[in-house]
Coordinates of N, CA and C in Angstrom, one line a residue:
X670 N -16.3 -2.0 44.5 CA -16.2 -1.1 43.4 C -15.7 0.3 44.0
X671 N -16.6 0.9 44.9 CA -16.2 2.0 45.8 C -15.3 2.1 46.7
X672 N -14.4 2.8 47.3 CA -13.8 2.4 48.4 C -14.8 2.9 49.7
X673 N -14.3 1.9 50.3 CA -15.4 2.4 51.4 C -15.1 3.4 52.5
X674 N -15.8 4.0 53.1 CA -15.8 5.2 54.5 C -14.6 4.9 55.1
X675 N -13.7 6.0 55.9 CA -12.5 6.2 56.1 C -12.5 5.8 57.9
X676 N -14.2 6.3 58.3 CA -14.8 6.6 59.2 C -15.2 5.1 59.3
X677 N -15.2 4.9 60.5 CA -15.5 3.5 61.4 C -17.2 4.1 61.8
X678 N -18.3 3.9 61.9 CA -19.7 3.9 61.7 C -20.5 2.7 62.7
X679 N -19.9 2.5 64.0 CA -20.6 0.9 64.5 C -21.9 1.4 65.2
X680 N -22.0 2.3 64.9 CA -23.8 3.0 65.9 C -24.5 3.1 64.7
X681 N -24.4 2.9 63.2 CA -25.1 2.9 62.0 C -25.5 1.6 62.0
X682 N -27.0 1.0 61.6 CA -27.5 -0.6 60.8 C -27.5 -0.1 59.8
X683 N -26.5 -1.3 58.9 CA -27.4 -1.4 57.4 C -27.7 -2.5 57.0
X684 N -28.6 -2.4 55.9 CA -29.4 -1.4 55.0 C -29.9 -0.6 56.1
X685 N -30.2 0.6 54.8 CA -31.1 1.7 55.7 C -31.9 2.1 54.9
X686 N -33.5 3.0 55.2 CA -34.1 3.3 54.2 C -33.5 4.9 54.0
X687 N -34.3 5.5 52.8 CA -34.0 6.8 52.3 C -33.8 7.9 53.0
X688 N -34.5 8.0 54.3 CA -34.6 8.7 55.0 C -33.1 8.5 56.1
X689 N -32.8 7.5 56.4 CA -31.7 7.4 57.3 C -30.5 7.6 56.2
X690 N -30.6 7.1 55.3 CA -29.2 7.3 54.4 C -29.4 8.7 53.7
X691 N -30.7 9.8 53.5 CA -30.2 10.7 53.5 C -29.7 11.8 54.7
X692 N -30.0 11.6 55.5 CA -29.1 11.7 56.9 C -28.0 11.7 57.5
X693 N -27.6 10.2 57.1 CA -26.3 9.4 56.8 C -25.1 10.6 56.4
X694 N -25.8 10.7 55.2 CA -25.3 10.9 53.9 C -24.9 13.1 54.0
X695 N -26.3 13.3 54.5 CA -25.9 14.9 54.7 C -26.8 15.6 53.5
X696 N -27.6 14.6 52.9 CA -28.4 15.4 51.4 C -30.1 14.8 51.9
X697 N -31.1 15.5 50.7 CA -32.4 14.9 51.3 C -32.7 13.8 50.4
X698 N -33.7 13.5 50.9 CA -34.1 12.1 50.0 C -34.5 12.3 48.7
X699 N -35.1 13.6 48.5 CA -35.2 13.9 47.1 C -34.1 14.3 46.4
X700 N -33.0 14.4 46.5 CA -31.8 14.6 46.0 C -31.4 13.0 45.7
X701 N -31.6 11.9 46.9 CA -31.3 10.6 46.5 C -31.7 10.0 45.6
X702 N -33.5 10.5 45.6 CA -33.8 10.0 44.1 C -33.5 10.4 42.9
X703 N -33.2 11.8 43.0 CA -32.6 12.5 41.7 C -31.5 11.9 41.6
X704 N -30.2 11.6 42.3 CA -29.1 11.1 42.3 C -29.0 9.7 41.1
X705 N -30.1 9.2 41.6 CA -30.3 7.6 41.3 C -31.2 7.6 39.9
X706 N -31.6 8.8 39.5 CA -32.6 8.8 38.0 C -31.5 9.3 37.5
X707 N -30.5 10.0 37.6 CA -29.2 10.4 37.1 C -28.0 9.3 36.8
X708 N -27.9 8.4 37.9 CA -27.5 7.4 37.3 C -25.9 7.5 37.7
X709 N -26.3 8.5 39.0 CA -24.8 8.4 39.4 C -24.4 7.7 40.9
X710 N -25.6 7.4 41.6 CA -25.5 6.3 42.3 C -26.9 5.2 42.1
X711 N -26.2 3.9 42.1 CA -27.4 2.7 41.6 C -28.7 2.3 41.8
X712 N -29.6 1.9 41.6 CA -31.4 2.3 41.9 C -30.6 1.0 42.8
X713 N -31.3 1.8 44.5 CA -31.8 0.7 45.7 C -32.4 -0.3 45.9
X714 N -31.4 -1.0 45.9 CA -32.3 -2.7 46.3 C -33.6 -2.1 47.6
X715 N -34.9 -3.1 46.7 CA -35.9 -2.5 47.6 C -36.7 -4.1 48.8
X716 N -37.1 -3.1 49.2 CA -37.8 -4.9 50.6 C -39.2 -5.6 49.8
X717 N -39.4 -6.0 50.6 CA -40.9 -7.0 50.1 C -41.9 -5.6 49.9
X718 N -41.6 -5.0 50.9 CA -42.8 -3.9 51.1 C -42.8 -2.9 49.8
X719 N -41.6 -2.8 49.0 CA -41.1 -1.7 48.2 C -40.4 -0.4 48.8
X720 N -40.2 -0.6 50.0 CA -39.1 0.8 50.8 C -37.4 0.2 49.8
X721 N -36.9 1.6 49.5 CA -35.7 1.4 48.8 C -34.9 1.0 50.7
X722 N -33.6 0.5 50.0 CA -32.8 0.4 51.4 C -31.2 0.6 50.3
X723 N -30.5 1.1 50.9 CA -29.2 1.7 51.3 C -28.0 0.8 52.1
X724 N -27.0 0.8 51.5 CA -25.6 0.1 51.9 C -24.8 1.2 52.3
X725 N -24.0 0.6 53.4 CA -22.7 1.6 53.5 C -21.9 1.6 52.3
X726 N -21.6 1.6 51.2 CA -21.1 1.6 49.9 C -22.0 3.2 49.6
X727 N -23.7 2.2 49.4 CA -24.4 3.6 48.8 C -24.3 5.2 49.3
X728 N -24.1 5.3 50.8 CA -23.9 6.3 52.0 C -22.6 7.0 51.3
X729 N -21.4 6.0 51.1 CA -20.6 7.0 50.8 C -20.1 7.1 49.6
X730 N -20.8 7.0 48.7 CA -20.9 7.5 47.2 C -21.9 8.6 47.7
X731 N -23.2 8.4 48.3 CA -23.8 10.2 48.1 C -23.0 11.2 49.2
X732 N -22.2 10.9 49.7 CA -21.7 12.0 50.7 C -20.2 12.3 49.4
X733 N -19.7 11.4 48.7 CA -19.1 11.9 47.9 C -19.2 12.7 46.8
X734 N -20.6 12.4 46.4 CA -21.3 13.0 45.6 C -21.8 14.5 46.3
X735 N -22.1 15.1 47.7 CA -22.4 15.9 47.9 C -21.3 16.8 48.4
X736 N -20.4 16.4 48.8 CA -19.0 16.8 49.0 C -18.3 17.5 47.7
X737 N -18.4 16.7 46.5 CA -18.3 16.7 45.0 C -19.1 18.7 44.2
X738 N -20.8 18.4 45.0 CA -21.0 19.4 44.8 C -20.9 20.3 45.7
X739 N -20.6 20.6 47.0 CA -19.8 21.6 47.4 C -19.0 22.4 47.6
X740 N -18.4 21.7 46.0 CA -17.0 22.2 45.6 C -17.7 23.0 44.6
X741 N -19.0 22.8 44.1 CA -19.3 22.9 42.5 C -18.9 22.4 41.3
X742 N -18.3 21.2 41.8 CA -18.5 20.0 40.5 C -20.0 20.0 39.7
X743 N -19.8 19.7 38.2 CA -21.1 19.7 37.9 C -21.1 18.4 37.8
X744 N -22.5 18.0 37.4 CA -23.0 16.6 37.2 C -22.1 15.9 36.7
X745 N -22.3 16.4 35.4 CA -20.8 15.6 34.2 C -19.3 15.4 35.0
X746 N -19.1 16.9 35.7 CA -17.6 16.2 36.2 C -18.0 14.9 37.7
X747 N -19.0 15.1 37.6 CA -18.9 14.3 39.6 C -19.1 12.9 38.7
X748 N -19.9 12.6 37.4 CA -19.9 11.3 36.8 C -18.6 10.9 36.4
X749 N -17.8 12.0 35.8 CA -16.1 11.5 36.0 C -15.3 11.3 37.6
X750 N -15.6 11.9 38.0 CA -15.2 11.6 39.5 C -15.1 10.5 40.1
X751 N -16.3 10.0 39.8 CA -17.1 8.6 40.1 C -16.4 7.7 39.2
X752 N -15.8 8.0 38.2 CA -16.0 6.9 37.7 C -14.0 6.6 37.6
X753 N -13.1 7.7 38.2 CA -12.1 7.8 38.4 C -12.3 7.1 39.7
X754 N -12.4 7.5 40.5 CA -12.9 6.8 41.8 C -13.0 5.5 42.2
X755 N -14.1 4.7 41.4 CA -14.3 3.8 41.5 C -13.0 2.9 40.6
X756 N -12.0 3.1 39.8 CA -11.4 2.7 38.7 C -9.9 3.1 39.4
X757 N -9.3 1.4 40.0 CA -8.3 1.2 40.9 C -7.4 1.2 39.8
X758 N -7.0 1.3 38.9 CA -5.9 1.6 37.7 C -6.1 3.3 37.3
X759 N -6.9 3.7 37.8 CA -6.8 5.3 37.6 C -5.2 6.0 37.7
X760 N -5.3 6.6 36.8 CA -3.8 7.7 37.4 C -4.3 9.0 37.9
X761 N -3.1 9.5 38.9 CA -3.9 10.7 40.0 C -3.7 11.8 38.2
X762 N -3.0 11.8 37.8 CA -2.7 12.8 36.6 C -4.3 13.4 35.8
X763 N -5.2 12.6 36.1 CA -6.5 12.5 35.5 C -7.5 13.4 36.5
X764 N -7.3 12.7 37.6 CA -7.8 13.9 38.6 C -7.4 15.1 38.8
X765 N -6.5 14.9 38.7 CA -5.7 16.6 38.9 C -6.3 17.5 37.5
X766 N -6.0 16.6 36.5 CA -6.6 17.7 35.3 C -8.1 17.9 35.3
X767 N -9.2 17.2 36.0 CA -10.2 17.5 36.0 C -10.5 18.6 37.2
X768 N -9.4 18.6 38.4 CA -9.5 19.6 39.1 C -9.1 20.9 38.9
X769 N -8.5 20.9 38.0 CA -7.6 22.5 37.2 C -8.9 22.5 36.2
X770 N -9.2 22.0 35.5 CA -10.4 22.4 34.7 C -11.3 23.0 35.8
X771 N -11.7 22.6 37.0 CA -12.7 23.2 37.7 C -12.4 24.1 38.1
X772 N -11.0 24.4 38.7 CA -10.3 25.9 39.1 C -10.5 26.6 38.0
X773 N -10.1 26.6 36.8 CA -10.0 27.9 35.7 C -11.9 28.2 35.1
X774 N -12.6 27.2 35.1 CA -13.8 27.8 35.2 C -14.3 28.6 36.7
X775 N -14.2 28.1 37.3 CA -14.3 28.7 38.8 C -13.7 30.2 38.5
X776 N -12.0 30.0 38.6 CA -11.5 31.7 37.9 C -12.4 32.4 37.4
X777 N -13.0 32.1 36.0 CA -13.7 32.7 34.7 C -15.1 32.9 35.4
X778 N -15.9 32.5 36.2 CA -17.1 33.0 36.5 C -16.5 34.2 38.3
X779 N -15.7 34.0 38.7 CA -15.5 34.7 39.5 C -15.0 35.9 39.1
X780 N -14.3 36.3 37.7 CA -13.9 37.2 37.2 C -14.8 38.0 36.3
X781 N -15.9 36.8 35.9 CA -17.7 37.8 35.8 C -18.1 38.4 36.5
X782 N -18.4 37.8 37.9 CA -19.2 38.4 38.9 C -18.2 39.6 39.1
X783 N -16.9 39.3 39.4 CA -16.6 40.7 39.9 C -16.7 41.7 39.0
X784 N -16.8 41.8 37.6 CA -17.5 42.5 36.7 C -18.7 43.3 36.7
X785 N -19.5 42.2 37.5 CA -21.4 42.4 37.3 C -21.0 43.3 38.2
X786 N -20.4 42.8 39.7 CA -20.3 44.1 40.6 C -19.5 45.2 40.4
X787 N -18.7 45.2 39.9 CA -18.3 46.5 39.4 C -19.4 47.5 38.9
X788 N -19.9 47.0 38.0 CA -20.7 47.5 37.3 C -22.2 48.2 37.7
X789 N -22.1 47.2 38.8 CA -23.9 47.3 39.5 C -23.1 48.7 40.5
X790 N -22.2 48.5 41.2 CA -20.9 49.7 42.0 C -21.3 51.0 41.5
X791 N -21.4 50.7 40.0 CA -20.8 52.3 39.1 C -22.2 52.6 38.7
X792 N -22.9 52.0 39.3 CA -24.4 52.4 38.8 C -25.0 52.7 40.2
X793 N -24.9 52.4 40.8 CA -25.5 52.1 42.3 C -25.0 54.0 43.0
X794 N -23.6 54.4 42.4 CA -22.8 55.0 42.7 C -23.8 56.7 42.3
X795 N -24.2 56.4 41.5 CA -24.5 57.6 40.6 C -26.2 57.8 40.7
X796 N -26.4 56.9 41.2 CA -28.2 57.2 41.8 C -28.0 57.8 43.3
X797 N -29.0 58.8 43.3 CA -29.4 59.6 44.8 C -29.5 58.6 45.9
X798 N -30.8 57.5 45.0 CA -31.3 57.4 46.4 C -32.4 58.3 47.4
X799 N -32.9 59.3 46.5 CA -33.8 59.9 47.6 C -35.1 59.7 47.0
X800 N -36.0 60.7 47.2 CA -37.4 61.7 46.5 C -37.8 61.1 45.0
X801 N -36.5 61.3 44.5 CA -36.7 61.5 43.1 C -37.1 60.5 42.0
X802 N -38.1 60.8 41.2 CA -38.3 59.4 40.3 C -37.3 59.1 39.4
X803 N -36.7 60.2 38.7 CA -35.3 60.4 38.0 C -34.5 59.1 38.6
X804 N -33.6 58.0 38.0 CA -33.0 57.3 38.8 C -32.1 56.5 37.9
X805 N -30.9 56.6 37.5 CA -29.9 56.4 36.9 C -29.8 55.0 36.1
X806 N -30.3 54.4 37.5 CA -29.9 52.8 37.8 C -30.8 52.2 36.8
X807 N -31.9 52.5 36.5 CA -33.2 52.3 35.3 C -33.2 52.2 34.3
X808 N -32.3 54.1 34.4 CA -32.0 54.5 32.9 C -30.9 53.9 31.7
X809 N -30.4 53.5 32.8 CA -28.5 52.8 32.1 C -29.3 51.3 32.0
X810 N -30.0 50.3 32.7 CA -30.5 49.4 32.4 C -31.4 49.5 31.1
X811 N -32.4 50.1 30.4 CA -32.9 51.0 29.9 C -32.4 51.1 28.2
X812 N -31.0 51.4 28.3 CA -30.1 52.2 27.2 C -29.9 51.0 26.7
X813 N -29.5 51.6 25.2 CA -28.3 50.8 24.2 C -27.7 50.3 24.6
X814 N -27.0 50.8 25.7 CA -25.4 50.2 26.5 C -26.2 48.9 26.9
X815 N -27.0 48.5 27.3 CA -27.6 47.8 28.4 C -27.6 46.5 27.4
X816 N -28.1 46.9 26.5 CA -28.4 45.6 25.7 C -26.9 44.7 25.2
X817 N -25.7 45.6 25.8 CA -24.5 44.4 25.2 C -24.6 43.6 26.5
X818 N -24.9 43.7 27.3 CA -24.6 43.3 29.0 C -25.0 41.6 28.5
X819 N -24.2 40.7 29.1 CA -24.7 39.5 29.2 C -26.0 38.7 29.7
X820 N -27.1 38.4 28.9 CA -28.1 37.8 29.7 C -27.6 35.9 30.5
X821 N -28.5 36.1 31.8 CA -27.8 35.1 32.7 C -28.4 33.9 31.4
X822 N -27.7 32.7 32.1 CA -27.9 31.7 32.2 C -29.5 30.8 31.8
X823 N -29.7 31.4 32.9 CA -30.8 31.0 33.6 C -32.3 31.5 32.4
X824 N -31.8 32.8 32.0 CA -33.0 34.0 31.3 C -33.0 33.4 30.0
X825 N -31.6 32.1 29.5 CA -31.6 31.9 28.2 C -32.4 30.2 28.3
X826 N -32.3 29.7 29.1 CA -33.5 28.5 29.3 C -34.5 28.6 29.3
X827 N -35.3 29.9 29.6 CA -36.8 30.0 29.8 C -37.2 30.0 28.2
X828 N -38.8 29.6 28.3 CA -39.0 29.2 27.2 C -39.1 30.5 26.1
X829 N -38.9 30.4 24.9 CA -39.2 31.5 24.1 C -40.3 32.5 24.1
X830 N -41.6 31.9 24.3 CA -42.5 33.4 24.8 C -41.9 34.2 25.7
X831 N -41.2 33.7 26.6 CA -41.1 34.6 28.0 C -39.6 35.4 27.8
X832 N -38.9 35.1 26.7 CA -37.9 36.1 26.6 C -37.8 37.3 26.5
X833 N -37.4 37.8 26.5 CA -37.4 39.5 26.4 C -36.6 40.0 25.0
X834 N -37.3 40.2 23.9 CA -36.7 40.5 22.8 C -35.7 41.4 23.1
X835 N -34.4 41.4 21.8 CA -33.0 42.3 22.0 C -33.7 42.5 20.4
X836 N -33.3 44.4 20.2 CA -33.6 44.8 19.4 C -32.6 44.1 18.0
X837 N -31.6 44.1 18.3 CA -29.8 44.1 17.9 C -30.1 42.0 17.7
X838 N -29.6 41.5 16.6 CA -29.4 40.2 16.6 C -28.0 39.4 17.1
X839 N -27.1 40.4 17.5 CA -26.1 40.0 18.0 C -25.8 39.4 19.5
X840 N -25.8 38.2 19.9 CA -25.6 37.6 21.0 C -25.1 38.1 22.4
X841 N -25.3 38.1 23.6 CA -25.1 39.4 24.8 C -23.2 38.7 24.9
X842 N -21.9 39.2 24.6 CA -20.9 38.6 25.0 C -20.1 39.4 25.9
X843 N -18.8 38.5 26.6 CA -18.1 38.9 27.6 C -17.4 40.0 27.0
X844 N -17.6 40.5 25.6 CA -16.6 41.9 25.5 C -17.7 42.7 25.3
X845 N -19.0 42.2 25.0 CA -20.0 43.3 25.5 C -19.9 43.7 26.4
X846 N -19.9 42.8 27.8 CA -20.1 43.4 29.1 C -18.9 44.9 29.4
X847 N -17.6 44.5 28.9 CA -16.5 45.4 28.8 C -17.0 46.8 28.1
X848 N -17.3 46.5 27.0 CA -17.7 47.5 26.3 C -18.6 48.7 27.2
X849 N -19.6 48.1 27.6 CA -20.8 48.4 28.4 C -19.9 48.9 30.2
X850 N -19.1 48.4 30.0 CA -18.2 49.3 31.6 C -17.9 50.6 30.6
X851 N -16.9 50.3 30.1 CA -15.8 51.3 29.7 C -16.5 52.2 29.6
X852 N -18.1 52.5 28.9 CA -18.7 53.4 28.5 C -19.7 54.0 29.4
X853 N -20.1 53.4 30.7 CA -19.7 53.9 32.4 C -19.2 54.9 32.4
X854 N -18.1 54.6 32.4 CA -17.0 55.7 32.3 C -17.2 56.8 32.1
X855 N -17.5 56.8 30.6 CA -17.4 58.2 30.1 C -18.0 59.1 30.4
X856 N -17.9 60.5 30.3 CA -18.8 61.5 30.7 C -19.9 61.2 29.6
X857 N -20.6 62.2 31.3 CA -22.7 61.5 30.6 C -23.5 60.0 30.3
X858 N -22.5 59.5 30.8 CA -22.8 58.0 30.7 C -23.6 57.4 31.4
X859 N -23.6 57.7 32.6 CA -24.6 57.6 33.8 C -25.5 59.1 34.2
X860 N -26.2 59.8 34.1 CA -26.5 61.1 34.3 C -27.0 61.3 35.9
X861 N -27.0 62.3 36.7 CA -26.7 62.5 37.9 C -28.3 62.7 38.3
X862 N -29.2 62.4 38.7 CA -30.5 62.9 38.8 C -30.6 64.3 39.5

């Protein structure tokens, strides 16, 4: 199904258990289980005893899989991956567009962050830093402006008690965050402590 390792391996035995194949492999064993409830590599043929055991096949699907995400493939693309991969009538045209999809997202979050930092720059910029409880950095987080700013990811999964009400029913967006620079900018925007 897989192709196999490129790499000649004659000081490896297999099967192997979880522990050697995540080793093998370069990921921990809890990642193998996760891998395998995910359903992106196959639940382990197990022994009499119940220890899972591992094939050179298995080894290099999770090293492709971890390779996959150190690119920052997400789950969904590495299950296409996998499944381009395994599928000897594939055209390369298929991977390539799943790799340009990953570049122009990749682009689009690298062109956030350099935003966030900008921003954190222009704030960072205009606080002392000393004595003073006065502190810019607070106050601008604080403000009206503050509430167009994008909430992460991460702050929109936590459960609903633990959210942090926004006065405004309007959703935090990428021309908020603009908005919320540009007006940086302006005089009195940031106040000088």
């Amino acid at each position: 199904m897989f192709p196999q390792s490129s790499s000649p391996e004659n000081h490896v035995a297999y099967p192997m258990n979880i522990g050697e194949a995540a080793h093998a492999a370069g990921v921990t064993a809890k990642m193998i289980r996760h891998y395998e409830s995910l359903g992106l590599i196959a639940e382990a043929s197990r022994t009499d005893a119940g220890y899972r055991q591992y094939t050179a096949r298995d080894v290099t699907v999770l090293r492709f899989i971890r390779q996959s995400r150190s690119l920052g493939f997400a789950i969904r693309q590495i299950e296409q991956l996998l499944g381009l991969w395994a599928d000897t009538q594939r055209e390369s045209r298929d991977v390539k567009a799943l790799a340009r999809e990953h570049i122009a997202d990749l682009d689009r979050k690298m062109a956030e962050m350099a935003q966030m930092k900008a921003a954190l720059e222009t704030m960072a910029s205009a606080c002392h830093g000393d004595q003073r409880a006065d502190c810019p950095i607070l106050r601008t987080l604080s403000s009206d402006a503050a509430a167009a700013m994008p909430i992460p990811k991460r702050a929109e999964k936590q459960p609903r008690a633990d959210r942090t009400r926004r006065n405004d029913a309007t959703p935090p967006t990428h021309g908020g965050l603009m908005a919320w620079m540009h007006g940086l900018g302006s005089p009195g925007a940031i106040g000088h402590a």
